[in-house]
């Protein structure tokens, strides 16, 4: 998976004047090998979280501009590819909301392929994302 992303990013870098930053991490989460790749584009943050070595379900997480209360922003999720299940939306919002907020409310494109989506696993994965911060 990383080789594909590296090839893709290399191609994009050659076509663009801006530098695209990317970081990755691998850790055991509840005994399961887990990989995170975070990539910053000018208009999106792309985060891949996998315990299968695949991109998995692709979800767009965007700040809702219609929210009147700025102290508690709301986010919309849309499954672009893969399983469209309620738990997918819950995990996506939980994992991507802080990324969007810390990156100036940019939308997040999230690839999610998890064997373990327990609360404990999500907390550990969130820490992995923070360690790969590129925004």
PDB file of C-alpha atoms in Angstrom:
ATOM      1  CA  UNK A   1       0.000   0.000   0.000  1.00  0.00           C
ATOM      2  CA  UNK A   2       2.746   2.476   0.940  1.00  0.00           C
ATOM      3  CA  UNK A   3       4.582   1.869  -2.348  1.00  0.00           C
ATOM      4  CA  UNK A   4       1.416   2.739  -4.275  1.00  0.00           C
ATOM      5  CA  UNK A   5       0.941   5.943  -2.261  1.00  0.00           C
ATOM      6  CA  UNK A   6       4.625   6.850  -2.647  1.00  0.00           C
ATOM      7  CA  UNK A   7       4.432   6.369  -6.418  1.00  0.00           C
ATOM      8  CA  UNK A   8       1.222   8.420  -6.567  1.00  0.00           C
ATOM      9  CA  UNK A   9       2.681  11.205  -4.421  1.00  0.00           C
ATOM     10  CA  UNK A  10       5.881  11.248  -6.454  1.00  0.00           C
ATOM     11  CA  UNK A  11       3.847  11.707  -9.643  1.00  0.00           C
ATOM     12  CA  UNK A  12       1.765  14.464  -8.060  1.00  0.00           C
ATOM     13  CA  UNK A  13       4.906  16.220  -6.797  1.00  0.00           C
ATOM     14  CA  UNK A  14       6.341  16.331 -10.310  1.00  0.00           C
ATOM     15  CA  UNK A  15       3.140  17.935 -11.633  1.00  0.00           C
ATOM     16  CA  UNK A  16       2.779  20.467  -8.836  1.00  0.00           C
ATOM     17  CA  UNK A  17       4.904  23.303  -7.575  1.00  0.00           C
ATOM     18  CA  UNK A  18       3.815  22.804  -3.972  1.00  0.00           C
ATOM     19  CA  UNK A  19       5.333  20.205  -1.708  1.00  0.00           C
ATOM     20  CA  UNK A  20       3.001  17.444  -0.556  1.00  0.00           C
ATOM     21  CA  UNK A  21       3.927  16.259   2.907  1.00  0.00           C
ATOM     22  CA  UNK A  22       3.308  12.714   4.075  1.00  0.00           C
ATOM     23  CA  UNK A  23       4.090  10.742   7.242  1.00  0.00           C
ATOM     24  CA  UNK A  24       3.411   7.165   8.225  1.00  0.00           C
ATOM     25  CA  UNK A  25       3.500   5.018  11.340  1.00  0.00           C
ATOM     26  CA  UNK A  26       3.084   1.340  12.170  1.00  0.00           C
ATOM     27  CA  UNK A  27       2.156   0.030  15.611  1.00  0.00           C
ATOM     28  CA  UNK A  28       0.434  -2.866  17.320  1.00  0.00           C
ATOM     29  CA  UNK A  29      -3.074  -1.881  18.433  1.00  0.00           C
ATOM     30  CA  UNK A  30      -4.598  -4.515  20.713  1.00  0.00           C
ATOM     31  CA  UNK A  31      -2.304  -7.113  19.140  1.00  0.00           C
ATOM     32  CA  UNK A  32      -3.125  -6.122  15.538  1.00  0.00           C
ATOM     33  CA  UNK A  33      -0.556  -4.540  13.218  1.00  0.00           C
ATOM     34  CA  UNK A  34      -1.937  -1.108  12.326  1.00  0.00           C
ATOM     35  CA  UNK A  35      -0.625   1.352   9.739  1.00  0.00           C
ATOM     36  CA  UNK A  36      -1.404   5.044   9.398  1.00  0.00           C
ATOM     37  CA  UNK A  37      -0.441   7.276   6.479  1.00  0.00           C
ATOM     38  CA  UNK A  38      -1.284  10.998   6.631  1.00  0.00           C
ATOM     39  CA  UNK A  39      -0.850  13.188   3.554  1.00  0.00           C
ATOM     40  CA  UNK A  40      -1.481  16.916   3.280  1.00  0.00           C
ATOM     41  CA  UNK A  41      -2.856  18.352   0.058  1.00  0.00           C
ATOM     42  CA  UNK A  42      -3.798  22.008  -0.357  1.00  0.00           C
ATOM     43  CA  UNK A  43      -7.522  21.270  -0.199  1.00  0.00           C
ATOM     44  CA  UNK A  44      -7.743  17.972   1.748  1.00  0.00           C
ATOM     45  CA  UNK A  45      -5.990  15.928   4.383  1.00  0.00           C
ATOM     46  CA  UNK A  46      -5.807  12.264   3.295  1.00  0.00           C
ATOM     47  CA  UNK A  47      -5.560   9.714   6.115  1.00  0.00           C
ATOM     48  CA  UNK A  48      -5.334   5.951   5.574  1.00  0.00           C
ATOM     49  CA  UNK A  49      -5.856   3.679   8.600  1.00  0.00           C
ATOM     50  CA  UNK A  50      -5.445  -0.014   7.918  1.00  0.00           C
ATOM     51  CA  UNK A  51      -5.167  -3.298   9.747  1.00  0.00           C
ATOM     52  CA  UNK A  52      -5.591  -5.246   6.487  1.00  0.00           C
ATOM     53  CA  UNK A  53      -2.951  -3.576   4.274  1.00  0.00           C
ATOM     54  CA  UNK A  54      -5.729  -2.082   2.116  1.00  0.00           C
ATOM     55  CA  UNK A  55      -7.279   1.372   1.783  1.00  0.00           C
ATOM     56  CA  UNK A  56     -10.689  -0.062   2.688  1.00  0.00           C
ATOM     57  CA  UNK A  57     -13.759   2.148   2.884  1.00  0.00           C
ATOM     58  CA  UNK A  58     -13.169   5.679   1.588  1.00  0.00           C
ATOM     59  CA  UNK A  59     -15.039   8.364   3.542  1.00  0.00           C
ATOM     60  CA  UNK A  60     -15.198  12.122   3.045  1.00  0.00           C
ATOM     61  CA  UNK A  61     -15.479  14.052   6.333  1.00  0.00           C
ATOM     62  CA  UNK A  62     -16.291  17.732   5.831  1.00  0.00           C
ATOM     63  CA  UNK A  63     -17.037  20.587   8.241  1.00  0.00           C
ATOM     64  CA  UNK A  64     -20.669  21.626   7.965  1.00  0.00           C
ATOM     65  CA  UNK A  65     -20.758  25.284   6.935  1.00  0.00           C
ATOM     66  CA  UNK A  66     -24.444  25.528   7.871  1.00  0.00           C
ATOM     67  CA  UNK A  67     -23.737  25.193  11.585  1.00  0.00           C
ATOM     68  CA  UNK A  68     -24.729  28.355  13.486  1.00  0.00           C
ATOM     69  CA  UNK A  69     -22.846  27.423  16.645  1.00  0.00           C
ATOM     70  CA  UNK A  70     -19.126  27.953  16.025  1.00  0.00           C
ATOM     71  CA  UNK A  71     -18.164  26.550  19.445  1.00  0.00           C
ATOM     72  CA  UNK A  72     -19.434  23.073  18.502  1.00  0.00           C
ATOM     73  CA  UNK A  73     -18.801  22.533  14.803  1.00  0.00           C
ATOM     74  CA  UNK A  74     -20.626  19.734  13.050  1.00  0.00           C
ATOM     75  CA  UNK A  75     -19.236  17.420  10.406  1.00  0.00           C
ATOM     76  CA  UNK A  76     -20.799  15.526   7.543  1.00  0.00           C
ATOM     77  CA  UNK A  77     -19.608  12.099   6.453  1.00  0.00           C
ATOM     78  CA  UNK A  78     -20.131  10.510   3.068  1.00  0.00           C
ATOM     79  CA  UNK A  79     -18.968   7.039   2.088  1.00  0.00           C
ATOM     80  CA  UNK A  80     -17.417   7.324  -1.368  1.00  0.00           C
ATOM     81  CA  UNK A  81     -16.343   3.705  -1.753  1.00  0.00           C
ATOM     82  CA  UNK A  82     -16.949   0.618   0.361  1.00  0.00           C
ATOM     83  CA  UNK A  83     -19.275  -0.356   3.199  1.00  0.00           C
ATOM     84  CA  UNK A  84     -21.810   2.326   4.109  1.00  0.00           C
ATOM     85  CA  UNK A  85     -22.692   1.288   7.659  1.00  0.00           C
ATOM     86  CA  UNK A  86     -23.576   3.398  10.732  1.00  0.00           C
ATOM     87  CA  UNK A  87     -20.399   2.313  12.592  1.00  0.00           C
ATOM     88  CA  UNK A  88     -18.301   3.508   9.639  1.00  0.00           C
ATOM     89  CA  UNK A  89     -19.719   7.028  10.009  1.00  0.00           C
ATOM     90  CA  UNK A  90     -19.213   7.033  13.799  1.00  0.00           C
ATOM     91  CA  UNK A  91     -15.571   5.911  13.502  1.00  0.00           C
ATOM     92  CA  UNK A  92     -14.885   8.340  10.655  1.00  0.00           C
ATOM     93  CA  UNK A  93     -16.236  11.348  12.572  1.00  0.00           C
ATOM     94  CA  UNK A  94     -14.398  10.335  15.724  1.00  0.00           C
ATOM     95  CA  UNK A  95     -11.070   9.869  13.937  1.00  0.00           C
ATOM     96  CA  UNK A  96     -11.225  12.736  11.434  1.00  0.00           C
ATOM     97  CA  UNK A  97     -12.911  15.539  13.375  1.00  0.00           C
ATOM     98  CA  UNK A  98      -9.802  16.636  15.284  1.00  0.00           C
ATOM     99  CA  UNK A  99      -7.700  16.407  12.090  1.00  0.00           C
ATOM    100  CA  UNK A 100     -10.043  18.812  10.333  1.00  0.00           C
ATOM    101  CA  UNK A 101     -10.185  21.202  13.285  1.00  0.00           C
ATOM    102  CA  UNK A 102      -6.406  21.268  13.731  1.00  0.00           C
ATOM    103  CA  UNK A 103      -5.832  21.833  10.002  1.00  0.00           C
ATOM    104  CA  UNK A 104      -8.017  24.929   9.729  1.00  0.00           C
ATOM    105  CA  UNK A 105     -11.300  23.069   9.101  1.00  0.00           C
ATOM    106  CA  UNK A 106     -10.095  21.419   5.928  1.00  0.00           C
ATOM    107  CA  UNK A 107     -12.036  18.379   4.757  1.00  0.00           C
ATOM    108  CA  UNK A 108     -10.550  14.956   5.460  1.00  0.00           C
ATOM    109  CA  UNK A 109     -10.523  12.008   3.090  1.00  0.00           C
ATOM    110  CA  UNK A 110     -10.298   8.880   5.229  1.00  0.00           C
ATOM    111  CA  UNK A 111      -9.432   5.348   4.129  1.00  0.00           C
ATOM    112  CA  UNK A 112     -10.621   2.986   6.846  1.00  0.00           C
ATOM    113  CA  UNK A 113      -9.859  -0.768   7.012  1.00  0.00           C
ATOM    114  CA  UNK A 114     -10.052  -1.850  10.650  1.00  0.00           C
ATOM    115  CA  UNK A 115     -10.403  -5.279  12.240  1.00  0.00           C
ATOM    116  CA  UNK A 116     -10.817  -3.724  15.703  1.00  0.00           C
ATOM    117  CA  UNK A 117     -13.028  -0.641  15.997  1.00  0.00           C
ATOM    118  CA  UNK A 118     -13.429  -0.779  19.786  1.00  0.00           C
ATOM    119  CA  UNK A 119     -13.254   2.445  21.806  1.00  0.00           C
ATOM    120  CA  UNK A 120      -9.785   1.501  23.073  1.00  0.00           C
ATOM    121  CA  UNK A 121      -8.520   0.798  19.547  1.00  0.00           C
ATOM    122  CA  UNK A 122      -9.931   4.095  18.239  1.00  0.00           C
ATOM    123  CA  UNK A 123      -8.157   5.997  21.057  1.00  0.00           C
ATOM    124  CA  UNK A 124      -4.839   4.331  20.196  1.00  0.00           C
ATOM    125  CA  UNK A 125      -5.312   4.961  16.475  1.00  0.00           C
ATOM    126  CA  UNK A 126      -6.090   8.622  17.179  1.00  0.00           C
ATOM    127  CA  UNK A 127      -2.704   8.890  18.928  1.00  0.00           C
ATOM    128  CA  UNK A 128      -1.057   7.313  15.881  1.00  0.00           C
ATOM    129  CA  UNK A 129      -2.686   9.930  13.649  1.00  0.00           C
ATOM    130  CA  UNK A 130      -1.394  12.693  15.935  1.00  0.00           C
ATOM    131  CA  UNK A 131       2.128  11.261  15.612  1.00  0.00           C
ATOM    132  CA  UNK A 132       1.819  11.542  11.810  1.00  0.00           C
ATOM    133  CA  UNK A 133       0.615  15.137  11.827  1.00  0.00           C
ATOM    134  CA  UNK A 134       1.448  16.877   8.530  1.00  0.00           C
ATOM    135  CA  UNK A 135      -0.942  19.833   8.772  1.00  0.00           C
TER     136      UNK A 135
END
